[in-house]
XYZ file of C-alpha atoms in Angstrom:
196
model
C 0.000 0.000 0.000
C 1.179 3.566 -0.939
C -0.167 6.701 0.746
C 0.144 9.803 -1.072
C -0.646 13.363 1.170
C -1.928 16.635 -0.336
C -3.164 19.533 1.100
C -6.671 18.848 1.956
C -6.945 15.139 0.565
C -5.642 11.894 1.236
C -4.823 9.421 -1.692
C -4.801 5.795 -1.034
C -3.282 3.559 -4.217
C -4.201 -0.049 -3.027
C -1.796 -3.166 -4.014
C -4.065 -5.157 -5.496
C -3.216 -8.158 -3.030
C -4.390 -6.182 -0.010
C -6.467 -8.012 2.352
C -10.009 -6.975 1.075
C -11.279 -5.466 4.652
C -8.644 -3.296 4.151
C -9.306 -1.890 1.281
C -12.781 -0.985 1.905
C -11.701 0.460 5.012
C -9.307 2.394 3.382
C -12.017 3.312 0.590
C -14.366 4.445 3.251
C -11.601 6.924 5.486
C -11.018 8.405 2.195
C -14.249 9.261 1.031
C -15.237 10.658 4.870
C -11.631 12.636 4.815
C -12.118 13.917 1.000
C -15.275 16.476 1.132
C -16.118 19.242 -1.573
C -17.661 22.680 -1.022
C -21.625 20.950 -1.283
C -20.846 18.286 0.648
C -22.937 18.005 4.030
C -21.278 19.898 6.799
C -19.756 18.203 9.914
C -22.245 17.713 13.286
C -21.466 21.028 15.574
C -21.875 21.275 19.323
C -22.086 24.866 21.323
C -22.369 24.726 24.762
C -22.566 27.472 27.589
C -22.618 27.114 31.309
C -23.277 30.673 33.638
C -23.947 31.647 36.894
C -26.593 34.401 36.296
C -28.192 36.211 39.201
C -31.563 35.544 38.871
C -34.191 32.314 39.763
C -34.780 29.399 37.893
C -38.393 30.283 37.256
C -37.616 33.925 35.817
C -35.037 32.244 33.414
C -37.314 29.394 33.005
C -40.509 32.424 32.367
C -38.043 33.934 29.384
C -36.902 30.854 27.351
C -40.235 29.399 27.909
C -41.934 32.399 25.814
C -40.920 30.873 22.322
C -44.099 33.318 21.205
C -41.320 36.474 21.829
C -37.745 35.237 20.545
C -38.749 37.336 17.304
C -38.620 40.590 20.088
C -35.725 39.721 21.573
C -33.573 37.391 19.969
C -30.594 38.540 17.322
C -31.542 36.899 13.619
C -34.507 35.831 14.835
C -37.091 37.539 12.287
C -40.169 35.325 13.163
C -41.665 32.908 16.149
C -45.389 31.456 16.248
C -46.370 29.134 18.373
C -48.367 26.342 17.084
C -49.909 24.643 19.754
C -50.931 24.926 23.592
C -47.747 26.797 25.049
C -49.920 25.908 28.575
C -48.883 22.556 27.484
C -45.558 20.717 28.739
C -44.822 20.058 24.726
C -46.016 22.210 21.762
C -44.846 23.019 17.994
C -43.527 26.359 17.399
C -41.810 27.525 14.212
C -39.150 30.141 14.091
C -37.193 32.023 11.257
C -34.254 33.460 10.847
C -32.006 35.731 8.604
C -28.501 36.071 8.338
C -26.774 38.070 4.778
C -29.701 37.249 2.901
C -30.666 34.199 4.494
C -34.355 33.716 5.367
C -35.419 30.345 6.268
C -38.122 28.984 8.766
C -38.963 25.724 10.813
C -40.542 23.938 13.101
C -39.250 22.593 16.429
C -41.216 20.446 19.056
C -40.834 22.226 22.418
C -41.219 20.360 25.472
C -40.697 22.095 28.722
C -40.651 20.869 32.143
C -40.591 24.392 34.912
C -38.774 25.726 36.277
C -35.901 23.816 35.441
C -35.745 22.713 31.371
C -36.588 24.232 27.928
C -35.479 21.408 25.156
C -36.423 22.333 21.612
C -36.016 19.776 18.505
C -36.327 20.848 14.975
C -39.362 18.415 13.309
C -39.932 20.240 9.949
C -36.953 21.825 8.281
C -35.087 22.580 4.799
C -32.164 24.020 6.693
C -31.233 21.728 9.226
C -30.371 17.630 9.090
C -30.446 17.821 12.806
C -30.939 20.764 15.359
C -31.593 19.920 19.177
C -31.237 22.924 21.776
C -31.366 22.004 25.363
C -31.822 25.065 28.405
C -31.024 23.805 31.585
C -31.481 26.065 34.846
C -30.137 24.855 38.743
C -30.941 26.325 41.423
C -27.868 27.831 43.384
C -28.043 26.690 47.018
C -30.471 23.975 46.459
C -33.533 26.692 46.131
C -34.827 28.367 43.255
C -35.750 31.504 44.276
C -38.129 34.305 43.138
C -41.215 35.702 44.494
C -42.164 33.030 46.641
C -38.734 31.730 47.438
C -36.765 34.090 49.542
C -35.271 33.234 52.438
C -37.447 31.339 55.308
C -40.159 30.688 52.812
C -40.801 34.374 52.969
C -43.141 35.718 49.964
C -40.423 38.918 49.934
C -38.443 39.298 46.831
C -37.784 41.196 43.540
C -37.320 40.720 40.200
C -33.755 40.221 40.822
C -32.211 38.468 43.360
C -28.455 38.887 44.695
C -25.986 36.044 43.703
C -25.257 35.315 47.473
C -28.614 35.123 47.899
C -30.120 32.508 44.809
C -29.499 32.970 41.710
C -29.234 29.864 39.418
C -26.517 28.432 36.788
C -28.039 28.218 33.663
C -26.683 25.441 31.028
C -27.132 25.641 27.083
C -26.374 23.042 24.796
C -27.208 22.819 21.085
C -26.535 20.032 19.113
C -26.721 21.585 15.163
C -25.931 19.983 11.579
C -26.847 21.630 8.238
C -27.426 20.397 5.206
C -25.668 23.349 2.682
C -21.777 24.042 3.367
C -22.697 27.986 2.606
C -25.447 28.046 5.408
C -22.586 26.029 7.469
C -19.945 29.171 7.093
C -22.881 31.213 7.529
C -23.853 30.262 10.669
C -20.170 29.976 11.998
C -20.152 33.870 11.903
C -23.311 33.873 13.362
C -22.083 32.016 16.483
C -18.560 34.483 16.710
C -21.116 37.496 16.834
C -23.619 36.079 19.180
C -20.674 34.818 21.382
C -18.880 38.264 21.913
C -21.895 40.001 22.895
């Protein structure tokens, strides 16, 4: 066997006595290693971890409200919910646009309060997969708010000092798209999301 390297792609010239096995494997780590500009982009995974000073249920109460992303969130130019948003799972489709961009879909939502929001795309031309996953904890073992200061008293704000509650709030999205553009696309995306 003879390996040959180039920038960006791996040739494999096969002695034609090779074991078989090994030339399908061989085949196969080639064609994975050897992609073009439409083939389908690589899996990604973002994740973010924060202590933020507020409860669990007036994170929860934010990323719950699918209904307002549009208001709120950047590229984000539309988001209708489909079913009963009372309910512990509903549909809800969202677009977005990005340099010309302008795509929508439609994720399943389930939510359990105060402590998860977990969204999976269902209907999409954008996305092969796209699972988001909101996690909050409450600091200190409580989760704090209006009915959760200290005691059990019903004092509290809006916000709540970090010595006092507070929660850490986890994000995790598991994304693959389908076009290598909308891949590059969204990888600036991400860089100007991130430094804000």
């Amino acid at each position: 066997m003879r390996v040959l390297l180039h920038p960006g792609l791996l040739h494999v010239r096969l002695h034609r006595f090779a074991p078989v096995a090994l030339q399908n494997e061989l085949r196969h780590y080639t064609r994975q290693r050897t992609r073009s500009f439409f083939s389908k982009p690589e899996p990604r995974l973002v994740t973010l971890s924060e202590h933020v000073p507020y409860s669990c249920e007036q994170i929860f109460s934010v990323v719950s409200d699918v209904g307002s992303y549009h208001s709120f969130l950047p590229f984000c130019t539309a988001s209708r919910v489909l079913g009963d948003p009372s309910k512990n799972e509903f549909d809800a489709t969202l677009g977005i646009g990005y340099m010309g961009l302008a795509e929508e879909y439609t994720s399943r939502v389930r939510v359990v309060p105060p402590t998860l929001v977990e969204a999976r795309a269902v209907e999409t031309r954008l996305f092969v997969r796209l699972r988001t996953e909101w996690r909050f904890t409450p600091v200190n073992g409580r989760h704090g708010g209006k009915n959760g200061g200290k005691n059990g008293s019903k004092e509290g704000s809006d916000k709540v000092s970090d010595a006092e509650a507070g929660c850490k709030l986890s994000f995790l999205m598991e994304m693959q798209l389908k076009s290598s553009v909308h891949d590059a696309m969204f990888a600036q995306v991400v860089d100007k999301v991130a430094s804000q």
